[in-house]
Amino acid sequence: MRSRILIGTRGSELALWQANWVNDQLVNLYPQFNFDIKTVKTSGDKILDVPLAKIGGKALFTKEIDNALIHHEIDIAVHSLKDVPTQIPNQLIIGAITQRADVRDALISRGDKPLSQFPQGASIATGSLRRRSLLLHYRPDFQLVDIRGNLNSRFRKFDEADWEGMVLAVAGIKRMGWEERISEKVSLDIILPAVGQGSFAVICRKDDAEMLEILAAINHRPAELATRAERAMLRTLEGGCQVPIGAYGEVENDNLKLTGSIGSLDGKETVRDCHEGDAGEPENIGHTLAQKLLEQGGERILEAVFSEQRS
C-alpha cells in the first residue's frame, strides 16, 4: 500500500498552479496520503527561440513528463489538456479531466481597446496558428507577430514592444491573477478555442487501479464528455496543437453540441460547422463533425497546411 503520491508537472508558474490545484483537491479527499510535486523540463520549455509549428512533434510539453510516469519516477502527471496529444502512450490513461474554466481567448491591448476598434494594419502577438488563422480571417489587414514563452515573459515582451495587442487564453491569465490586464474576452464567433482549452488532464499508468480510483473523485463529467468529443474530432483530422483547428463542446443535460473549425495559415479560408447528439457518445459526435468539415473543404485546407509545414 503506497503512502506517498508524486505529482509530475512542468516548472512554469501556470503549470505549478495547476499541479498545486490537483494537489489541494487530492489532499482534501485523501488525507491518508502524502502528496509531493516534482517538476520536469520538456522540449517545449527548452526551445524558446523557434515558433512551435516549426519545432514539429505533438508532445512538446508532455513527452518527458509522460516518460517519467511510465518509468515510475512519478505517480501522476498534470498537463494542460490542450497540450496533450490525442494519442498518448499505450501504458498511460487520462484519469481525470478538471472542470472547465472560461474557454475564450483574451485580448490584451493598449488603452483597453477592443478588437473591433483596432486600426488598419494593427500588429497582434500570438504563439498559436489557430489564433493567427482566425484573426486573419476576421481582419486580413492585421499584422501577426509570433511570441513564445511563459505568461510572465509574454506580458513583459508586450509591455516593451509597440504591438497593438496580444492574444492569450483567458483561463491562464485568470489563474495567474492578472484578469485586470484583459481588455476583451474575444467572442467564440471570432476565435474558437483550442481543443481542451480551459481544462487540465491528470494522467496515470493504465495498470494503476488504485490511482484510477483516486483520480475519479476529481473528474468533471461534463468537461470530460465535451473534451472527448473535441479530441475525437482532432484525432480524425490528424491534427495537433500546432494546426489551425478550433473546437468547443457544450453539454446540456443529455445533449452534446460540438462546434469546430479548420483554417488556412493565411486566414483566407475557414470552414466551420457544428454537430450535436447524445452526450454519451462524444467520440461519434467528434468523428462525424470532423468528416463534415473535411467534406466542406477542410481536407484541402489541411493538406496545404501540412505541405507548408513540411517545406
XYZ file of C-alpha atoms in Angstrom:
311
model
C 0.000 0.000 0.000
C 1.542 3.328 -1.090
C 1.759 6.233 1.318
C 3.309 8.869 -0.986
C 1.998 10.128 -4.321
C 4.326 12.140 -6.569
C 2.755 14.632 -8.997
C 4.743 15.470 -12.146
C 4.448 18.813 -13.912
C 6.281 21.402 -15.972
C 8.005 24.109 -13.962
C 6.237 27.206 -15.291
C 4.127 29.272 -12.897
C 0.923 28.251 -14.651
C 1.850 24.551 -14.703
C 2.705 24.698 -10.997
C -0.621 26.418 -10.287
C -2.386 23.516 -11.997
C -0.344 20.876 -10.157
C -0.965 22.612 -6.829
C -4.698 22.766 -7.558
C -4.726 18.996 -8.154
C -2.582 18.512 -5.041
C -5.030 20.524 -2.892
C -8.054 18.611 -4.177
C -6.434 15.258 -3.516
C -5.090 16.237 -0.084
C -8.626 17.188 0.978
C -10.106 13.964 -0.369
C -7.322 11.581 0.641
C -5.523 12.871 3.785
C -4.014 9.423 4.347
C -1.519 10.039 1.509
C 1.472 12.370 1.364
C 1.461 14.316 -1.891
C 4.548 15.967 -3.406
C 5.221 17.829 -6.649
C 8.161 17.141 -8.972
C 8.995 19.431 -11.907
C 10.187 18.023 -15.237
C 11.621 20.123 -18.077
C 10.083 19.407 -21.500
C 11.267 20.005 -25.060
C 8.810 22.893 -25.396
C 10.361 24.554 -22.350
C 13.904 24.212 -23.663
C 13.384 25.594 -27.191
C 12.110 29.148 -26.840
C 13.532 30.903 -29.892
C 11.638 28.915 -32.566
C 7.884 29.040 -33.337
C 6.189 25.875 -32.045
C 4.914 24.927 -35.501
C 8.498 24.770 -36.800
C 9.784 22.539 -33.990
C 7.455 19.697 -35.007
C 6.023 16.894 -32.951
C 2.799 16.595 -30.999
C 4.052 16.134 -27.442
C 6.363 19.118 -26.952
C 5.070 19.882 -23.450
C 4.196 16.364 -22.287
C 6.648 13.717 -23.562
C 9.321 13.953 -20.869
C 6.739 14.034 -18.068
C 4.884 11.050 -19.519
C 8.180 9.157 -19.799
C 8.819 9.833 -16.098
C 5.353 8.422 -15.384
C 5.978 5.297 -17.472
C 9.262 4.705 -15.619
C 7.596 5.080 -12.184
C 9.531 8.267 -11.372
C 6.179 9.966 -10.669
C 2.679 8.629 -9.969
C 0.542 11.095 -11.909
C 1.148 13.815 -14.489
C -0.747 17.099 -14.726
C -0.954 18.725 -18.162
C -2.954 21.499 -19.801
C -5.381 19.353 -21.781
C -4.769 21.376 -24.937
C -1.111 20.216 -24.827
C -1.989 16.501 -24.592
C -1.762 14.664 -27.949
C -4.878 12.759 -28.993
C -2.766 9.585 -28.931
C -0.942 9.152 -25.633
C 1.484 6.295 -24.818
C -0.241 2.906 -24.536
C 0.860 2.491 -20.916
C -0.967 5.662 -19.851
C -4.563 6.820 -19.463
C -6.308 10.105 -18.667
C -7.634 9.541 -15.157
C -9.374 12.886 -14.723
C -10.415 15.988 -16.645
C -10.920 19.033 -14.441
C -13.914 21.348 -14.534
C -13.543 23.809 -17.349
C -12.593 27.427 -16.825
C -13.518 30.145 -19.349
C -12.599 28.693 -22.764
C -12.343 32.023 -24.563
C -9.203 33.809 -25.679
C -8.298 37.148 -24.157
C -7.198 40.303 -25.930
C -4.576 42.422 -24.174
C -4.454 45.858 -25.796
C -3.188 49.408 -25.390
C -5.797 51.532 -23.642
C -8.164 48.536 -23.364
C -9.171 48.981 -26.993
C -11.500 46.200 -28.271
C -10.545 44.203 -31.349
C -13.256 45.927 -33.422
C -11.558 49.312 -32.888
C -8.039 48.280 -33.867
C -6.534 50.479 -36.599
C -5.770 49.224 -40.086
C -2.643 47.055 -40.107
C -2.512 46.705 -36.321
C 0.120 44.282 -35.002
C -1.032 41.475 -32.692
C 1.223 38.965 -30.926
C 0.257 35.296 -30.595
C 2.078 31.970 -30.475
C -0.861 29.994 -31.876
C -1.505 29.117 -35.515
C -5.212 28.745 -34.669
C -5.451 32.285 -33.315
C -3.349 33.626 -36.176
C -5.592 31.996 -38.787
C -8.867 33.094 -37.198
C -7.665 36.648 -36.522
C -6.594 36.998 -40.160
C -9.937 35.581 -41.278
C -11.667 38.245 -39.164
C -9.346 41.058 -40.288
C -6.928 40.271 -43.154
C -5.129 43.592 -42.543
C -3.819 42.528 -39.130
C -0.067 42.003 -38.815
C 0.567 38.888 -36.692
C 3.733 38.615 -34.607
C 4.930 35.265 -33.221
C 5.552 35.139 -29.469
C 6.844 32.344 -27.212
C 7.495 31.916 -23.512
C 5.536 31.730 -20.275
C 2.875 34.271 -19.333
C 5.302 36.449 -17.368
C 7.694 36.756 -20.293
C 4.897 37.353 -22.796
C 3.477 40.233 -20.761
C 6.982 41.670 -20.376
C 7.571 41.452 -24.148
C 4.204 43.081 -24.819
C 4.892 45.937 -22.420
C 8.294 46.559 -24.034
C 7.092 46.285 -27.654
C 4.892 48.548 -29.772
C 2.310 45.914 -30.702
C -1.309 46.981 -30.617
C -2.441 43.781 -28.948
C -1.676 40.265 -27.754
C -3.967 37.230 -27.558
C -3.718 34.584 -24.801
C -6.096 32.141 -23.108
C -8.436 33.725 -20.556
C -8.094 30.718 -18.226
C -4.324 31.023 -17.794
C -4.455 34.759 -17.198
C -7.144 34.388 -14.530
C -5.280 31.548 -12.806
C -2.248 33.808 -12.513
C -4.388 36.584 -11.023
C -3.943 39.014 -13.905
C -7.538 39.363 -15.042
C -7.315 43.158 -14.867
C -4.949 43.035 -17.864
C -7.710 41.580 -20.075
C -9.135 44.197 -22.438
C -11.680 41.920 -24.098
C -12.762 38.293 -23.921
C -12.940 37.515 -27.622
C -16.252 36.138 -28.873
C -16.333 32.464 -29.857
C -17.848 33.690 -33.133
C -14.402 35.132 -33.938
C -11.987 32.687 -32.271
C -12.923 29.123 -31.347
C -10.723 27.758 -28.529
C -8.072 25.091 -28.854
C -9.204 21.518 -28.249
C -9.391 21.029 -24.471
C -8.733 24.689 -23.640
C -9.691 25.623 -20.079
C -9.280 22.127 -18.579
C -6.282 20.174 -17.451
C -5.720 16.443 -17.639
C -4.424 14.228 -14.856
C -2.737 11.159 -16.319
C -1.688 7.935 -14.636
C -0.474 4.473 -15.595
C -3.199 2.331 -17.135
C -2.426 -0.574 -14.803
C -2.574 1.568 -11.626
C -6.093 0.665 -10.448
C -5.693 2.446 -7.113
C -4.695 5.718 -8.759
C -7.550 5.495 -11.280
C -9.979 5.187 -8.384
C -8.373 8.166 -6.619
C -8.490 10.382 -9.714
C -12.126 9.529 -10.481
C -13.056 11.718 -7.498
C -11.796 14.907 -9.223
C -13.062 14.101 -12.729
C -15.671 16.565 -14.032
C -18.039 14.527 -16.176
C -19.449 17.336 -18.410
C -15.909 18.587 -19.153
C -14.782 15.021 -19.819
C -17.584 14.401 -22.342
C -17.152 17.764 -24.096
C -13.390 17.408 -24.450
C -13.621 13.757 -25.529
C -15.753 14.963 -28.443
C -13.243 17.721 -29.250
C -10.309 15.318 -29.096
C -12.126 12.764 -31.274
C -12.642 15.484 -33.880
C -8.962 16.430 -33.731
C -7.892 12.776 -33.905
C -9.974 12.219 -37.048
C -8.462 15.340 -38.620
C -4.981 14.054 -37.662
C -4.164 17.453 -36.264
C -2.134 18.586 -33.284
C -1.910 21.715 -31.194
C 0.123 23.357 -33.984
C -2.603 23.159 -36.629
C -5.254 25.903 -37.152
C -8.112 23.835 -35.695
C -10.615 25.124 -33.145
C -13.330 23.272 -31.241
C -15.804 23.773 -28.449
C -18.107 21.165 -26.953
C -21.045 22.070 -24.723
C -23.006 19.571 -22.648
C -26.557 20.380 -21.618
C -28.479 17.628 -19.886
C -28.082 14.602 -22.206
C -27.149 16.632 -25.285
C -23.658 17.488 -26.539
C -23.167 20.206 -29.152
C -19.747 20.415 -30.801
C -18.587 23.334 -32.936
C -15.382 23.036 -34.949
C -13.301 24.998 -37.439
C -10.351 24.467 -39.768
C -8.460 27.455 -41.150
C -5.714 28.122 -43.651
C -2.453 29.589 -42.366
C -3.181 32.934 -44.046
C -6.768 33.009 -42.765
C -8.251 33.366 -46.241
C -10.148 30.079 -45.964
C -12.053 28.800 -42.950
C -14.669 26.081 -42.683
C -16.831 25.965 -39.577
C -19.768 23.762 -38.635
C -21.410 22.055 -35.666
C -22.933 18.693 -34.827
C -24.889 17.547 -31.819
C -26.169 14.323 -30.352
C -26.300 12.056 -27.331
C -23.746 13.245 -24.746
C -22.984 9.595 -24.003
C -21.420 9.196 -27.454
C -18.839 12.014 -27.615
C -16.425 10.177 -29.947
C -19.172 9.649 -32.535
C -20.072 13.343 -32.421
C -16.431 14.377 -32.829
C -15.799 11.955 -35.671
C -18.984 12.996 -37.507
C -18.175 16.711 -37.256
C -14.622 16.079 -38.493
C -15.979 14.292 -41.557
C -18.365 17.187 -42.255
C -15.528 19.701 -42.023
C -13.299 17.634 -44.310
C -16.066 17.347 -46.918
C -16.680 21.104 -46.815
C -13.118 21.904 -47.870
C -11.222 21.155 -44.687
C -9.287 18.302 -46.276
C -7.828 20.575 -48.941
C -7.025 23.265 -46.347
C -5.235 20.772 -44.065
C -3.251 19.301 -46.961
C -1.982 22.810 -47.754
C -1.139 23.444 -44.070
C 0.777 20.160 -43.713
C 2.569 20.750 -47.020
C 3.678 24.235 -45.963
C 4.868 22.975 -42.554
C 6.964 20.244 -44.217
C 8.663 22.690 -46.571
